[in-house]
Amino acid sequence: MRRHPERGSLFQDAAFPASMASVLGSRRLHPLESLCGGLSWKRPQDICSNPRLFPDTPQEGQVKQGILGDCWFLCACAILQRNEHLRAQVFPPGQPSWADPEYTGRFTCRFWQFGKWDEVVVDDRLPCIGGQLCFSRCQPEDVFWLPLLEKAYAKFHGSYDLLWAGQVADALVDLTGGVAERWSLGDPTMGCSDISGKDAFNRLMDLKDRCLISCSILGSREGASELGEFHAFVIIDIRDLGKVAGEEIVLLRIRNPWGRRTWKGTWRDGGEGWCKLDRREASDLLSQIQEGEFWVEKDEFLQMFDEVTIGYPISKAGHIQSLHSGLWLCNTQQLSGAWVRGQSAGGSRNNISFPSNPKFWLRVSEQSEVCIALLQSHKMSGNLRHGGVDWAGLAHCTYKEGDVAPKSDLQEKSTPAVGLHVWKVEKKRFNLSKTLSSPPSAGTISHSYDREVHLCSDLSPGHYLLVPSTFLKDTEGHFLLRIFSSGRIHLSEMNLPPGSTTDCGEESLTGAWQVIQLQGCWERGKSSGGSRNFGVYHTNPCFPLTVCEDVDGQNVKISLRQHCQNTDIHAIGFHVFQEATRNPCVSSHQEPVASCVPHHYAQEVTLQCTLGPGKYQVIPSTYHPNQEANFTLTLATKLERKPRQCIETLGQILQELSVSHVMKRNRAKMTDSFSDEVYDPGEIAAADNANSLEQDRVWLFFEHLALCFLS
C-alpha cells in the first residue's frame, strides 16, 4: 500500500488561501457571499475515493459549470479535451497526483500572457458546498483537471469572483497562445469582424473539424430564456443532412456547460423535427448527445444565437493555421509598445495627433498571407475590467461615422477601444503626414473594446507601416503587436528623431506639422565630401525641402541622425541653401540661409528655424571627407491646418458572458444604493422596495441554481 504524506505536510498555498478572500477578493454585496455561507475546502481524496487528474478517454471528463458565472472560460477549456498537446502545455506532464507516493497537494498550470507562458502554482484544496464541488467539475466527478485549472486561473486574476463574466476569445488566447475571432450571426453593423450573418455560418462548415467553435447568446429574446442570457456554449458538431422532403436540413450539436438539456426547440429530444428523418438516422443522431447537449437546426440557431467565437488551429510548434486559406502561418514575430499620454497616445485618425502613435515597420519578403494581432496588456485590462463598473447596460450601443461617443461611456469602459491600420510605403523616401492622411491598405473595421483585435490580409512584397491606436487621445496602455505570416517577414519599431513626430505634445512642436523622413549615406569616394572647408563638398547628398505656407514663429525643424556605433561616431552637421530659380544646383560660393554648425560628434543634431515660402536644399555632411555612415534626415514643416473630419468609427460595447446578466445589473444597483446623494423620502422608499424585490429575485435565482446543482 502506498504511503502518502501526513495531512499537515501537504502543500497549502498562502498566496491563495482556502478562505472567502479567494472567492470574493475584497468585494461584497455579491450573491456568492450568500450562496457560499456553508463553504468548505476539500482535497480531491476527501471528495471521492479514487481521484484522477485526467479521464481515460477524451470522451470522458465533460466540462460542467457550477454556481460561478465563468461559462466563457469553461467553453475555452473544451479545447484542451480535443488537443492533447495543448493540454500538456497548460498542465505540464509528470506532476504527482493522488495515487503517487510523491504527491504533495501541489499542482502547476501555465497560461499564455502577453507573449510568454506564466506558471501558476496552487494547492488542491477546492471549494465545496455539502461535500460537493460548488464551482466547475468534470463528468465523471472523480476527474479533477478542470477545477484545478479553474482555481489556478482564479488565482491569476485575483479571486474566483473575477472570473464572473468574460470573453471566450480571451480565454482561448490564454490557453493556447494563439488567436481567436468573433463573428456576428446577426446585424453586420454589430459585428466584431468583417464576417457576419449567414456567411459566418457557411464558413463554420469548413472549420468544424479543425477549430474549437463557441456560440453565445448576448441578450434576452423570446424563446431563449431556457438557454440563459449572456451565456456561452460549445458547438460539438455540424451535420448537413441534405434535402429531406424537399427541405434542406443542417443540424448543430451544441453543449451547454450548465450540464443539462435546456433546449425546447423543434429538434429537442422527442421533438417533432425528428419525424422528418429516417428512424435509424434519427436514432443515430440522438444517441450521440451526452448530458447537457442538444441538436439545433440552422435557422433556429441563427435566430437564437448572436455570435460565434473560433479559435485558430495551432500546431505543436505554436504555429497558427489561417481560418481563411488553411495555410500555416509559420513565420512569427512580436514587439511590445505603449501609448503614453502627451507622447505616443495620439488617438484615432479623427485626431490630428494620430501620427504621434507608435509606428512599426513590417517588411514582407514574398507574397504572403499575414495576420496582425494587437493585444492589450492583460494586467491593465484586468485591473480596469473588474473595477466595479457594469457596462452591459450599454451592450447594444454603437457609434457611427461622425458621432461623438458620450464621454462617460468611453472613460468607464473596462478596456480602451483599440484599432490597427496598415499602409504600404516606399520606406527610403516617404512623407509620413501624407501617408497617414491617405486611406490605409488594410485596417480593423472599427476601434473595438476587445482585449485583442487583429486583421488578416494578403500582402505583396514590400514595406508596410503599422500604426496601433486607441480611439481616444491620451488613453494610456501597454500592448503587444504579433505578426503571423505564411512568408518571410521582419518587424521593427520605427524610431523618429526626438520631436519629429507631429502633435506629440512637446512645446517645441505645437500645431500641425508635415514630417518627411529620408534615408541617405556618405560613401567614400562618391558622396562623402566633408564640410565646406573642402573642395569636394558638392559631392555630399542633397535633399529638397519645400516650405509652402507662411506661418508665425519657427516653422521648420531639421534633424540629422547618423547610424553607427558610439565608437565610430563622426562629427556631423548640415546647411540649408535657397534653391536658385535658374540653376537649381548649389554653387560652391553660395551662402546658406540656415546652418547646423559647427559639426558635432553626436548621434543626432537638430536645428529649428524660420524660413519663408519657397524651395530649399539641405546638404548633410561629415566634417572630414571620405567618412562613411548611413543617416536619416527628418524634415518637419509647420502647417496651417483645419481640424480633421471624423473618419473613424467606434465598435460595439464589449459584452461579457456569464451565467446570468441579471446578477451583474443588480449588483450595480446595489452598489448605487450606498451613494451619498440625497433623494426625496418618497423616492427612497419606492426605490428601496423595488431594489428589495429585484435583489430577492436574484438571490432566489441563484439559490435555485445551487439547489439544482447540488441535487
XYZ file of C-alpha atoms in Angstrom, residues 289-588:
300
model
C -25.704 13.533 -27.459
C -24.407 13.472 -23.901
C -25.534 15.252 -20.768
C -26.074 18.938 -21.484
C -26.064 18.507 -25.296
C -28.842 19.099 -27.843
C -29.378 19.404 -31.590
C -30.485 22.698 -33.208
C -31.497 23.319 -36.803
C -29.630 26.017 -38.754
C -32.475 28.568 -38.921
C -33.205 28.137 -35.205
C -29.522 28.573 -34.494
C -29.288 31.834 -36.441
C -32.414 33.097 -34.703
C -31.363 32.268 -31.134
C -27.600 32.865 -31.088
C -25.805 36.183 -31.605
C -22.188 35.360 -32.352
C -19.606 32.611 -32.635
C -16.002 32.550 -31.442
C -13.458 30.484 -33.370
C -10.012 29.546 -32.126
C -7.331 29.284 -34.799
C -5.862 25.767 -35.137
C -2.407 25.660 -33.575
C 0.439 23.207 -34.211
C 2.846 21.621 -31.743
C 5.416 24.204 -32.808
C 2.999 27.011 -31.869
C 2.141 27.999 -35.464
C -1.437 29.025 -36.249
C -3.403 27.962 -39.306
C -5.371 30.531 -41.284
C -9.142 30.304 -40.982
C -9.437 31.763 -44.468
C -6.962 29.841 -46.651
C -5.847 26.912 -44.480
C -2.208 27.983 -44.820
C 0.075 27.527 -41.831
C 1.423 30.917 -40.758
C 4.837 29.648 -39.680
C 6.738 32.955 -39.610
C 6.037 34.839 -36.399
C 7.432 37.969 -34.753
C 6.271 40.179 -31.903
C 7.161 43.534 -30.345
C 5.721 45.339 -27.341
C 4.860 49.016 -27.143
C 2.920 51.601 -25.165
C 0.586 54.540 -25.559
C 1.918 57.308 -23.308
C -0.110 60.416 -22.516
C 1.372 63.505 -24.173
C 3.887 61.467 -26.183
C 2.552 58.462 -28.074
C -1.186 58.307 -27.297
C -2.460 60.133 -30.372
C -5.907 58.563 -30.541
C -7.755 57.550 -33.708
C -7.490 59.067 -37.174
C -10.194 61.505 -36.085
C -7.439 63.346 -34.184
C -4.722 65.438 -35.780
C -2.386 63.897 -33.193
C -2.783 60.449 -34.806
C 0.800 60.460 -36.248
C 2.255 60.502 -32.732
C 1.026 56.923 -32.112
C 3.655 54.151 -32.017
C 4.722 53.108 -35.511
C 6.254 49.867 -36.774
C 7.911 48.715 -39.969
C 6.856 45.388 -41.474
C 8.981 44.083 -44.316
C 7.283 41.382 -46.371
C 9.808 39.474 -48.466
C 7.382 37.449 -50.582
C 3.683 37.257 -51.387
C 2.177 36.228 -48.044
C -0.968 35.852 -46.046
C -0.359 37.919 -42.920
C -2.301 38.034 -39.659
C -1.544 41.037 -37.434
C -2.809 40.918 -33.829
C -2.853 43.818 -31.369
C -3.132 42.597 -27.761
C -3.711 44.940 -24.836
C -1.836 44.246 -21.614
C -3.743 41.664 -19.555
C -2.793 43.269 -16.262
C -4.050 46.635 -17.427
C -7.322 45.263 -18.745
C -7.833 43.026 -15.743
C -7.411 45.809 -13.227
C -9.793 48.047 -15.129
C -12.275 45.399 -16.131
C -13.049 44.457 -12.583
C -13.180 47.950 -11.201
C -16.838 47.615 -10.258
C -18.363 49.236 -13.361
C -21.205 47.383 -15.059
C -21.070 48.021 -18.785
C -23.567 45.511 -20.031
C -26.330 48.110 -19.847
C -24.644 49.706 -22.869
C -24.353 46.372 -24.638
C -26.077 47.497 -27.806
C -24.517 50.950 -28.163
C -22.644 51.619 -31.391
C -21.155 54.825 -32.698
C -21.281 55.581 -36.396
C -19.062 57.761 -38.519
C -19.287 61.347 -37.388
C -20.790 60.519 -33.989
C -19.198 61.622 -30.750
C -19.408 58.944 -28.081
C -20.615 60.061 -24.638
C -17.593 60.903 -22.534
C -18.743 58.823 -19.577
C -19.279 55.813 -21.821
C -15.708 55.885 -23.064
C -13.949 56.744 -19.839
C -15.546 53.995 -17.761
C -15.261 51.160 -20.299
C -13.241 48.273 -18.968
C -10.619 48.209 -21.738
C -9.836 51.018 -24.186
C -11.217 50.750 -27.700
C -8.251 49.991 -29.960
C -7.645 49.703 -33.691
C -4.879 48.927 -36.139
C -4.079 50.351 -39.596
C -1.550 49.385 -42.264
C -0.096 51.426 -45.155
C 2.189 50.173 -47.916
C 5.041 52.674 -48.412
C 8.377 53.275 -50.050
C 10.495 53.141 -46.917
C 13.556 55.023 -48.160
C 11.604 58.109 -49.142
C 8.101 58.762 -47.904
C 6.067 61.590 -46.458
C 4.705 60.500 -43.065
C 1.942 63.095 -42.894
C 0.781 62.446 -46.454
C 0.875 58.683 -45.927
C -1.227 58.776 -42.767
C -3.723 61.122 -44.416
C -4.322 58.637 -47.228
C -6.599 55.563 -46.971
C -4.786 52.593 -45.381
C -4.066 49.409 -47.293
C -5.738 47.408 -44.514
C -7.237 48.074 -41.100
C -9.685 46.938 -38.459
C -13.296 47.757 -39.318
C -13.595 49.953 -36.208
C -11.953 50.628 -32.869
C -13.052 47.750 -30.675
C -13.243 47.173 -26.928
C -11.891 43.639 -27.330
C -8.731 42.793 -25.400
C -7.198 41.780 -28.745
C -8.036 42.947 -32.261
C -6.492 41.633 -35.436
C -6.671 41.738 -39.200
C -5.737 39.226 -41.895
C -4.709 40.224 -45.402
C -2.746 39.036 -48.429
C 0.271 41.339 -48.700
C 2.608 41.752 -51.656
C 6.384 42.116 -51.115
C 7.477 45.484 -49.791
C 7.500 47.695 -46.704
C 4.414 48.425 -44.623
C 3.796 50.990 -41.907
C 1.753 49.666 -38.944
C 0.050 52.087 -36.554
C -1.845 50.757 -33.485
C -4.071 53.320 -31.768
C -6.696 53.866 -29.107
C -9.955 55.592 -30.041
C -9.453 58.492 -27.632
C -6.359 60.641 -27.477
C -4.197 60.393 -24.319
C -5.533 56.933 -23.414
C -2.600 55.105 -21.854
C -1.798 51.409 -22.018
C 0.701 48.734 -22.992
C 0.266 46.442 -25.982
C 1.862 43.526 -27.803
C 1.980 43.503 -31.595
C 2.113 39.983 -33.041
C 2.661 39.049 -36.697
C 1.867 35.622 -38.187
C 2.768 35.102 -41.850
C 2.969 32.365 -44.454
C 6.095 34.015 -45.915
C 9.270 35.647 -44.628
C 8.773 38.878 -42.687
C 10.683 41.281 -40.460
C 9.117 43.522 -37.824
C 10.862 46.539 -36.303
C 9.906 49.701 -34.476
C 10.049 52.999 -36.341
C 12.145 55.404 -34.292
C 11.794 59.027 -35.345
C 14.252 61.598 -34.016
C 13.011 63.316 -30.825
C 10.433 65.969 -31.607
C 9.955 64.956 -35.228
C 6.578 63.290 -34.794
C 3.580 65.518 -35.246
C 1.449 66.771 -32.426
C 3.268 64.795 -29.777
C 2.541 67.336 -27.085
C 6.027 68.854 -26.931
C 6.222 72.609 -26.605
C 8.723 72.764 -29.468
C 6.228 71.328 -31.951
C 2.766 72.715 -31.310
C 0.109 72.704 -34.004
C 0.112 70.655 -37.210
C 3.376 69.580 -38.827
C 4.247 67.771 -42.030
C 7.089 65.322 -41.484
C 9.260 63.767 -44.193
C 11.842 61.144 -43.263
C 14.665 60.493 -45.759
C 17.393 57.872 -45.775
C 20.899 58.506 -47.103
C 24.545 57.565 -46.780
C 28.029 59.029 -47.040
C 30.159 56.750 -49.210
C 33.923 57.013 -49.566
C 34.988 58.492 -52.927
C 31.384 59.132 -54.012
C 29.145 61.005 -51.602
C 31.333 61.840 -48.605
C 32.598 65.339 -49.439
C 33.125 66.584 -45.880
C 32.487 70.157 -44.723
C 32.600 73.380 -46.795
C 36.305 73.628 -45.975
C 36.966 71.028 -48.664
C 36.675 71.326 -52.435
C 34.636 68.124 -52.773
C 31.818 69.432 -50.538
C 29.431 69.488 -53.527
C 29.548 65.672 -53.746
C 27.588 65.319 -50.469
C 23.967 64.087 -50.676
C 21.462 66.856 -51.390
C 17.786 66.774 -50.373
C 14.965 69.127 -51.447
C 12.905 70.997 -48.869
C 9.733 72.923 -49.759
C 8.100 75.436 -47.435
C 4.568 76.059 -48.676
C 2.992 78.276 -46.041
C 3.929 81.452 -44.231
C 3.128 80.800 -40.567
C 4.082 82.623 -37.394
C 7.177 81.615 -35.414
C 9.636 78.847 -36.173
C 8.195 76.777 -38.968
C 10.998 74.342 -39.866
C 12.727 71.666 -37.826
C 15.533 69.563 -39.325
C 17.159 66.583 -37.621
C 20.160 64.591 -38.835
C 20.838 61.230 -37.188
C 23.799 59.009 -38.054
C 23.530 55.244 -37.690
C 26.761 53.876 -36.300
C 28.283 52.518 -33.102
C 29.320 55.049 -30.475
C 32.981 54.170 -31.100
C 32.624 55.022 -34.825
C 30.745 58.288 -34.404
C 31.589 61.154 -36.800
C 31.322 64.922 -36.473
C 28.176 65.808 -38.432
C 26.239 68.934 -39.441
C 24.209 70.374 -42.301
C 23.479 73.549 -44.273
C 20.247 74.825 -45.838
C 20.515 76.677 -49.164
C 17.922 78.664 -51.073
C 17.340 76.944 -54.409
C 18.157 79.308 -57.295
C 15.430 79.952 -59.875
C 17.573 79.356 -62.965
C 20.131 76.922 -61.641
C 18.798 74.517 -59.012
C 22.318 73.263 -58.174
C 24.010 74.787 -55.179
C 27.016 76.936 -56.059
C 30.241 76.427 -54.104
